[in-house]
mmCIF file of C-alpha atoms in Angstrom:
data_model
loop_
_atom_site.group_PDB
_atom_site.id
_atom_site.type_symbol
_atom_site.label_atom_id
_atom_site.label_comp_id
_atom_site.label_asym_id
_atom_site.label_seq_id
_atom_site.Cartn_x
_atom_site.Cartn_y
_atom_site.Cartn_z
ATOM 1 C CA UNK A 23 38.357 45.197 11.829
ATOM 2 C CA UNK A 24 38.052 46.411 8.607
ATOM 3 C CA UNK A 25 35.798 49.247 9.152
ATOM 4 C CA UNK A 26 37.792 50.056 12.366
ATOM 5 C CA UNK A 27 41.070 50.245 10.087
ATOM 6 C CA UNK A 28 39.351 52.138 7.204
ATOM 7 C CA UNK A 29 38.081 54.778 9.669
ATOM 8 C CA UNK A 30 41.404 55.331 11.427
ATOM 9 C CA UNK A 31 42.750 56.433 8.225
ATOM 10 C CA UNK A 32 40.089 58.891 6.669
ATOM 11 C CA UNK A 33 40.301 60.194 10.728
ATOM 12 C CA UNK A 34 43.858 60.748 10.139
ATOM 13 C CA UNK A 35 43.617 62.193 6.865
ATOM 14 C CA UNK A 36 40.958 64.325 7.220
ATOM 15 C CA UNK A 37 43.776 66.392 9.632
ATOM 16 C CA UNK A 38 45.728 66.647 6.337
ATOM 17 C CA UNK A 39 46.432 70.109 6.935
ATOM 18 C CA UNK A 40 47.698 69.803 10.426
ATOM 19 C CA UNK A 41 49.684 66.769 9.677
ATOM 20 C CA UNK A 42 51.679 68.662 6.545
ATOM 21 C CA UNK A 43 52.840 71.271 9.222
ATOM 22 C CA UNK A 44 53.571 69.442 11.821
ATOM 23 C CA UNK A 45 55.128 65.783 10.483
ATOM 24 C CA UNK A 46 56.032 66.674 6.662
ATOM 25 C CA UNK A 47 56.941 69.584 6.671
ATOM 26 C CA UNK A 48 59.668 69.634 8.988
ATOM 27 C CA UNK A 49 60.952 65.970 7.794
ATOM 28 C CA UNK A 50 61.127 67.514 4.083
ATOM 29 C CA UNK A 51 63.141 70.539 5.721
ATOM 30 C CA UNK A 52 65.681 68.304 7.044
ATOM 31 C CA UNK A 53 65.502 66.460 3.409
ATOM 32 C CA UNK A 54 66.205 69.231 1.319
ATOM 33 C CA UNK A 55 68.058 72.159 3.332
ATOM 34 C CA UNK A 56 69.729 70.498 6.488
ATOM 35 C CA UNK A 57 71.014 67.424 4.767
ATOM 36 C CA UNK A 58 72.533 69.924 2.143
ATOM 37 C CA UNK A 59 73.819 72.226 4.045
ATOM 38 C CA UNK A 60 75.736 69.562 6.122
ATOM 39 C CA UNK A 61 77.091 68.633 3.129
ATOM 40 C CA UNK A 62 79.554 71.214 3.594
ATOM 41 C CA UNK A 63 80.402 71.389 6.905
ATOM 42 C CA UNK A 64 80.197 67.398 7.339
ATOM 43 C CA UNK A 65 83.185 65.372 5.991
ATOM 44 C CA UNK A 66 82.667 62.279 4.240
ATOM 45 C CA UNK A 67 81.625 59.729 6.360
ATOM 46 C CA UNK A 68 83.367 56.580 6.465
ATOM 47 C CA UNK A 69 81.079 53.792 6.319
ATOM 48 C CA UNK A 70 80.044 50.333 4.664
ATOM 49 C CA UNK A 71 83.808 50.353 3.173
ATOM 50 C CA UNK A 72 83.119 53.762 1.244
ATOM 51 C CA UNK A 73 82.953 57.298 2.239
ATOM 52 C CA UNK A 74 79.577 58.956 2.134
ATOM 53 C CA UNK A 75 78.455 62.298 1.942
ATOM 54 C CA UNK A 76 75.699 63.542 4.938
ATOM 55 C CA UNK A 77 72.744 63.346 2.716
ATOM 56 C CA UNK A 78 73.544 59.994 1.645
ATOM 57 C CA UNK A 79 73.962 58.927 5.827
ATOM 58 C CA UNK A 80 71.081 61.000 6.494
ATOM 59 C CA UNK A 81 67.978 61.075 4.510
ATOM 60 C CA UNK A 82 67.280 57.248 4.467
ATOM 61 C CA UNK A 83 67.260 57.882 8.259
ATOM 62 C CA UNK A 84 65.257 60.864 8.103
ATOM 63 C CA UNK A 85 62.308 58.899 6.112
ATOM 64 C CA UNK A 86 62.280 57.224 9.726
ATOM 65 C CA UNK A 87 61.982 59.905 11.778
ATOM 66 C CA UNK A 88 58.842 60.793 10.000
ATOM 67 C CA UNK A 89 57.467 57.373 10.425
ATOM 68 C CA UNK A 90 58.461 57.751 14.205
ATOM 69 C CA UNK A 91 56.002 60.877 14.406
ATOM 70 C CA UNK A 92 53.517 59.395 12.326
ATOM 71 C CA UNK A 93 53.727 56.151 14.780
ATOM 72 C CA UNK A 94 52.985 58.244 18.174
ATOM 73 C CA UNK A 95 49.507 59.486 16.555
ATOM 74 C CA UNK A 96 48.578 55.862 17.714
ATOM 75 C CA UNK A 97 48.534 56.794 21.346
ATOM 76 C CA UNK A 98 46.896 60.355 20.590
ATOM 77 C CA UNK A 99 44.163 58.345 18.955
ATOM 78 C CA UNK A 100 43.160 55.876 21.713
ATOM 79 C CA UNK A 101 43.212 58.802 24.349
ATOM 80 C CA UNK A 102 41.029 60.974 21.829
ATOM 81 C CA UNK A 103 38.499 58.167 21.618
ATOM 82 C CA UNK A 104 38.581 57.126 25.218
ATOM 83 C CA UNK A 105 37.754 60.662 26.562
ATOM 84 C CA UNK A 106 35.524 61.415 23.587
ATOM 85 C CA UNK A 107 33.250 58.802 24.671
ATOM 86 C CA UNK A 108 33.655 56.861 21.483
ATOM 87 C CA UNK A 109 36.003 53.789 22.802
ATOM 88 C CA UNK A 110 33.530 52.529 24.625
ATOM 89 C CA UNK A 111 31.226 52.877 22.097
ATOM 90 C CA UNK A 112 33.424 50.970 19.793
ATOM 91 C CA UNK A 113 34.061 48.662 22.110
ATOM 92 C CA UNK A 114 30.340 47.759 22.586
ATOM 93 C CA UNK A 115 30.517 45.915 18.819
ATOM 94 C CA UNK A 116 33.884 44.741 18.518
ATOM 95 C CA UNK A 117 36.640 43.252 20.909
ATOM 96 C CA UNK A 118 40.110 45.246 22.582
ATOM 97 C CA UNK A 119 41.794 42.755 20.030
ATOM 98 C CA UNK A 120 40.459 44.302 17.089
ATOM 99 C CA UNK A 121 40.704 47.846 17.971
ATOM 100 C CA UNK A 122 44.378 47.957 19.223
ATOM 101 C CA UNK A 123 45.614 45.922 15.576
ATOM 102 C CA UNK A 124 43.260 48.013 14.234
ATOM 103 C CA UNK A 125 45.166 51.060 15.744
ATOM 104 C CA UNK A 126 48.385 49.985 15.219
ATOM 105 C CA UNK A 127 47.681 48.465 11.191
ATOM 106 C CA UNK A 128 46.416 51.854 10.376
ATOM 107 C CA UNK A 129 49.000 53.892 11.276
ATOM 108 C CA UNK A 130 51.342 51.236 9.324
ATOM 109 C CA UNK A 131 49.402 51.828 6.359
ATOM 110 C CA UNK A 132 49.605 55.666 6.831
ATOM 111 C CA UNK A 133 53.644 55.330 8.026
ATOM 112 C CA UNK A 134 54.830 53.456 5.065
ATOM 113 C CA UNK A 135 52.880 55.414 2.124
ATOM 114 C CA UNK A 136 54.316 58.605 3.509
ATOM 115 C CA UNK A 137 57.629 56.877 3.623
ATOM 116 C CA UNK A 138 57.501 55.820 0.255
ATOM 117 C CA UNK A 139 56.135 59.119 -1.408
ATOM 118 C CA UNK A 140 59.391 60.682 0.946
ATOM 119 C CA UNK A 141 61.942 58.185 -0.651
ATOM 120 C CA UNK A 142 60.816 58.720 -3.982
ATOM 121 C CA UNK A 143 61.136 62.233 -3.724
ATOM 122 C CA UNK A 144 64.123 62.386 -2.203
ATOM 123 C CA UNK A 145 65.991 59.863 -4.675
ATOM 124 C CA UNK A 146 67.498 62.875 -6.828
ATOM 125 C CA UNK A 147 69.528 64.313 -3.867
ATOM 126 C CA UNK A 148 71.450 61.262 -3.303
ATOM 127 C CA UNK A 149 70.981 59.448 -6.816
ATOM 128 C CA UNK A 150 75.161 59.139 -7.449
ATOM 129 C CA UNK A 151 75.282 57.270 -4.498
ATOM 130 C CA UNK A 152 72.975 54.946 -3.798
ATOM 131 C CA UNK A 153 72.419 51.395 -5.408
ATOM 132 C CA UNK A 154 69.090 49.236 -6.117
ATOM 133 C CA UNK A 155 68.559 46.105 -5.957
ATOM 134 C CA UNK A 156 66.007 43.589 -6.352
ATOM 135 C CA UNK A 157 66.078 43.536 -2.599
ATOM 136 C CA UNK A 158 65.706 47.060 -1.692
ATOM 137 C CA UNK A 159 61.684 47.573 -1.748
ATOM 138 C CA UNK A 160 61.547 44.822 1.014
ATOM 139 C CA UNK A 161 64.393 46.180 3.159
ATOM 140 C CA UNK A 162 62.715 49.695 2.830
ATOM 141 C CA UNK A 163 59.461 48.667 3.550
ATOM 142 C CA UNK A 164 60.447 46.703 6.693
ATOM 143 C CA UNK A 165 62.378 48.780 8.424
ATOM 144 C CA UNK A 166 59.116 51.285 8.065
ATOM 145 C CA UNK A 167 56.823 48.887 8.797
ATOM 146 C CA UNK A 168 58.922 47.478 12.070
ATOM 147 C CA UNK A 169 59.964 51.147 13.185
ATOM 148 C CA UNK A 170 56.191 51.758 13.130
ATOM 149 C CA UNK A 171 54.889 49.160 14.798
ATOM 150 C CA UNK A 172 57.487 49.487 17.772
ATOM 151 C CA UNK A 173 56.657 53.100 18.286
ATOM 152 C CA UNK A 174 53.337 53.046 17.923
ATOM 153 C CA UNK A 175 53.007 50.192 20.637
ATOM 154 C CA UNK A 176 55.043 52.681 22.951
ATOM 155 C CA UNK A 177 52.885 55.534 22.470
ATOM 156 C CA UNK A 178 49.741 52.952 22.958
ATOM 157 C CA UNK A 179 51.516 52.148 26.241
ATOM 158 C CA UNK A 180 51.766 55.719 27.392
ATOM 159 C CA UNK A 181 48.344 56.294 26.290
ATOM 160 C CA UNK A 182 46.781 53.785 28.471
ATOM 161 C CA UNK A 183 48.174 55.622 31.527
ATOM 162 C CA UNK A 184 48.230 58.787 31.079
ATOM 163 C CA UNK A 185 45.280 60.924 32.327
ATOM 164 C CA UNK A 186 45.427 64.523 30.524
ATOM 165 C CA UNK A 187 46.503 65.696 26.790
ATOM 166 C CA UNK A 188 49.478 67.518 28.448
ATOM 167 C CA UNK A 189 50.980 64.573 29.938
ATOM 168 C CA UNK A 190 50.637 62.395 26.859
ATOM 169 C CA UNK A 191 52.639 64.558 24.944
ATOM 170 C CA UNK A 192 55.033 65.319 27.464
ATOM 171 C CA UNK A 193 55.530 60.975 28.024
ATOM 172 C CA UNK A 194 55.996 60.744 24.261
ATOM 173 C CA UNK A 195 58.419 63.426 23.599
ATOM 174 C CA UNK A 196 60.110 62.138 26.984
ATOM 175 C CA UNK A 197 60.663 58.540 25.080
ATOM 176 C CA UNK A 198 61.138 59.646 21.963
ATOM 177 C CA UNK A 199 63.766 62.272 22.510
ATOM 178 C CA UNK A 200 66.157 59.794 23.566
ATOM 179 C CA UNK A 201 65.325 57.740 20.929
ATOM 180 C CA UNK A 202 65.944 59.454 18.390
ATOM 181 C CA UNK A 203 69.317 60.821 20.055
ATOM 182 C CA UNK A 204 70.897 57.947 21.104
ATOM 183 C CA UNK A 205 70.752 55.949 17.858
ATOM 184 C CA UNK A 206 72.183 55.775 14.103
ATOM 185 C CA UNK A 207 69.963 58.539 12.688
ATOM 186 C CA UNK A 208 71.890 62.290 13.093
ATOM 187 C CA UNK A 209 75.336 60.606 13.124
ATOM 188 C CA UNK A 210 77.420 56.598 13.506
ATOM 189 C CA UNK A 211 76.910 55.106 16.162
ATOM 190 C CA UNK A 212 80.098 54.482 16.801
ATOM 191 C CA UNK A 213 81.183 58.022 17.066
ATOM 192 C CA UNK A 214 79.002 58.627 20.324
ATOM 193 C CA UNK A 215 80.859 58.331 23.758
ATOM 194 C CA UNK A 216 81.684 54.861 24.926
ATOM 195 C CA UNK A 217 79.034 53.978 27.245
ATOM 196 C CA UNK A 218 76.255 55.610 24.937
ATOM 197 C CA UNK A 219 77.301 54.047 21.998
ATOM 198 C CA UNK A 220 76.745 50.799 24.175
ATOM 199 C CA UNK A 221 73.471 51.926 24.857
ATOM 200 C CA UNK A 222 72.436 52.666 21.077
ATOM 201 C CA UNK A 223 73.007 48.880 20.622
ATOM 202 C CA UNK A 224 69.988 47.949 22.497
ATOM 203 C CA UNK A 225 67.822 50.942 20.560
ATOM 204 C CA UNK A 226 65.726 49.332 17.577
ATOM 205 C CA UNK A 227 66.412 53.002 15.336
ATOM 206 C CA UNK A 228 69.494 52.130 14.947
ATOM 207 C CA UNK A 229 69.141 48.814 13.583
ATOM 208 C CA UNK A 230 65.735 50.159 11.563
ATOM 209 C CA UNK A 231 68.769 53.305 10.493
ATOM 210 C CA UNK A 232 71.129 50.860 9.200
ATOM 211 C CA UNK A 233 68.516 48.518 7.102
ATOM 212 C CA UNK A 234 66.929 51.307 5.557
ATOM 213 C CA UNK A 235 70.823 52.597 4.200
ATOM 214 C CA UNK A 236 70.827 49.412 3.124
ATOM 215 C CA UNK A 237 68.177 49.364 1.306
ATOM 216 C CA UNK A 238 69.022 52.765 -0.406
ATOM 217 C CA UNK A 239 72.655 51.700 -0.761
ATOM 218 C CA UNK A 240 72.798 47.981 -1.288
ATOM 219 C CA UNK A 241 75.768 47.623 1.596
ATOM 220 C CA UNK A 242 76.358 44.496 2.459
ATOM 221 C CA UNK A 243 75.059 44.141 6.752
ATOM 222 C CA UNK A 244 73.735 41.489 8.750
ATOM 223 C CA UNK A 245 70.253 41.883 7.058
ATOM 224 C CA UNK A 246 68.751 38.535 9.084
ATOM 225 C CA UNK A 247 69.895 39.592 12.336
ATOM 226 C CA UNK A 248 68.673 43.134 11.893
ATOM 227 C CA UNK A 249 65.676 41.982 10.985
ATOM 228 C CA UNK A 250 64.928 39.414 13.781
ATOM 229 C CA UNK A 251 65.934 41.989 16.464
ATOM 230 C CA UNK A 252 63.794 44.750 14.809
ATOM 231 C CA UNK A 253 60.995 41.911 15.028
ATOM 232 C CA UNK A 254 61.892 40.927 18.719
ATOM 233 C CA UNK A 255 61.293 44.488 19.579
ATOM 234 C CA UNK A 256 57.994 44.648 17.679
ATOM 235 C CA UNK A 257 56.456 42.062 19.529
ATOM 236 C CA UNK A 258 57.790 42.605 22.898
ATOM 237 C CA UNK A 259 56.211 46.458 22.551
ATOM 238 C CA UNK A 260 53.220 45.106 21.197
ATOM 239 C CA UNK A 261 52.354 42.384 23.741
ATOM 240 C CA UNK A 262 53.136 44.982 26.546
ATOM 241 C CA UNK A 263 50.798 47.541 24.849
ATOM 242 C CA UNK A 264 48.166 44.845 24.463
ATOM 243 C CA UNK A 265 48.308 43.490 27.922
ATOM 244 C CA UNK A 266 48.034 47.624 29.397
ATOM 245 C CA UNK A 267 44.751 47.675 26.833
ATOM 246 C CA UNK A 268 43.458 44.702 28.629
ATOM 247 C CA UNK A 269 43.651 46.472 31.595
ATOM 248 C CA UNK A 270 42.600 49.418 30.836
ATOM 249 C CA UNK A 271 39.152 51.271 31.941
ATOM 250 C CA UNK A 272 37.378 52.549 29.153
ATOM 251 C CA UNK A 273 35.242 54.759 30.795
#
């Protein structure tokens, strides 16, 4: 599994170029020019018994959007290998087991070094605000590594379905639109309509959103429970991607 793991990464970072325009880039825009500029249009937001400016709500959130993208290149990769020809190949010396943790471990690895290189750059925008503790590199790190594991079982889901490039995107975008919208990332949950803010309860971004503002902030939140529900969702998405794997016609 080690060699699978190993070569999911240089395959991923060989597309350095592509990946810096298309998942960075944008995620450092909304770092250092949207977060800003909300700054003064966005009151301060009352939260965690203290007000908070946008960029202090929103970048810790943002780091997660990036890991979401990051997390659907999971799916692109199993459809790229079964339609190159090479699944089966891989297949032929090692077991579905192996490849789909192999899969989804990879794009951990990749998720939560980007996150980390994003939070440490991003530190001197909010650096009044936020408070460390010795607890904050484990909060950080698992509400990466949980966010990426979740949606990189979805996109494995879609992937085992779906017959054409077109569609794959289209599924993804489809699931994580809503996502991403319905959740604590752009805005409190709690300032959504009624029955939506309902529905954000049941989305694991939200809880992934409010651990990683812990982490950044040192606010005092129901870190166990967040954590077991972020896990619950991991391995429910997991064993469902799994089982479609097992299922799945390779060639």
């Amino acid at each position: 599994m080690k060699r699978l793991i190993y070569r999911n990464i240089r395959t991923t970072y060989d597309l350095r170029p592509h990946l810096f325009f298309s998942l960075l880039l944008p995620t450092l825009i909304y770092i250092f020019i949207v977060s800003l500029a909300y700054n003064k249009i966005v009151k301060p937001i009352p939260m965690y018994g203290r007000y908070l400016s946008y960029s202090t709500f929103f970048i810790p959130a943002a780091i997660l959007i990036n890991t979401l993208q990051f997390s659907v290149l999971c799916g692109s990769m199993l459809w790229t290998d079964k339609y190159n020809g090479m699944l089966e190949q891989i297949l032929s010396f090692s077991s579905r087991r192996e490849y789909f943790l192999s899969r989804v471990l990879s794009i951990v690895i990749i998720s939560s070094s980007t996150a980390i290189v994003l939070g440490l750059i991003s530190i001197p925008i909010i650096i009044e605000e936020i408070t460390f503790s010795y607890i904050t590199p484990f909060l950080f790190l698992y509400s990466v590594v949980m966010t990426s594991m979740i949606f990189s079982s979805l996109s494995f889901c879609v992937s085992t379905v779906v017959k054409t490039p077109d569609k794959l995107t289209m599924f993804n975008r489809i699931i994580t639109t809503p996502i991403i919208a319905v959740s604590g990332i752009f805005y409190p949950p709690e300032y959504l309509p009624p029955l939506v803010s309902e529905i954000a309860k049941f989305n694991p971004l939200t809880y992934a959103a409010e651990l990683m503002r812990a982490s950044f902030l040192g606010v005092q939140i129901n870190v166990v429970w967040h954590m077991l529900l972020l896990t619950f969702f991991a391995l429910i998405t997991m064993g469902v991607a799994y089982t479609l794997f097992r299922g799945m016609d390779v060639r």
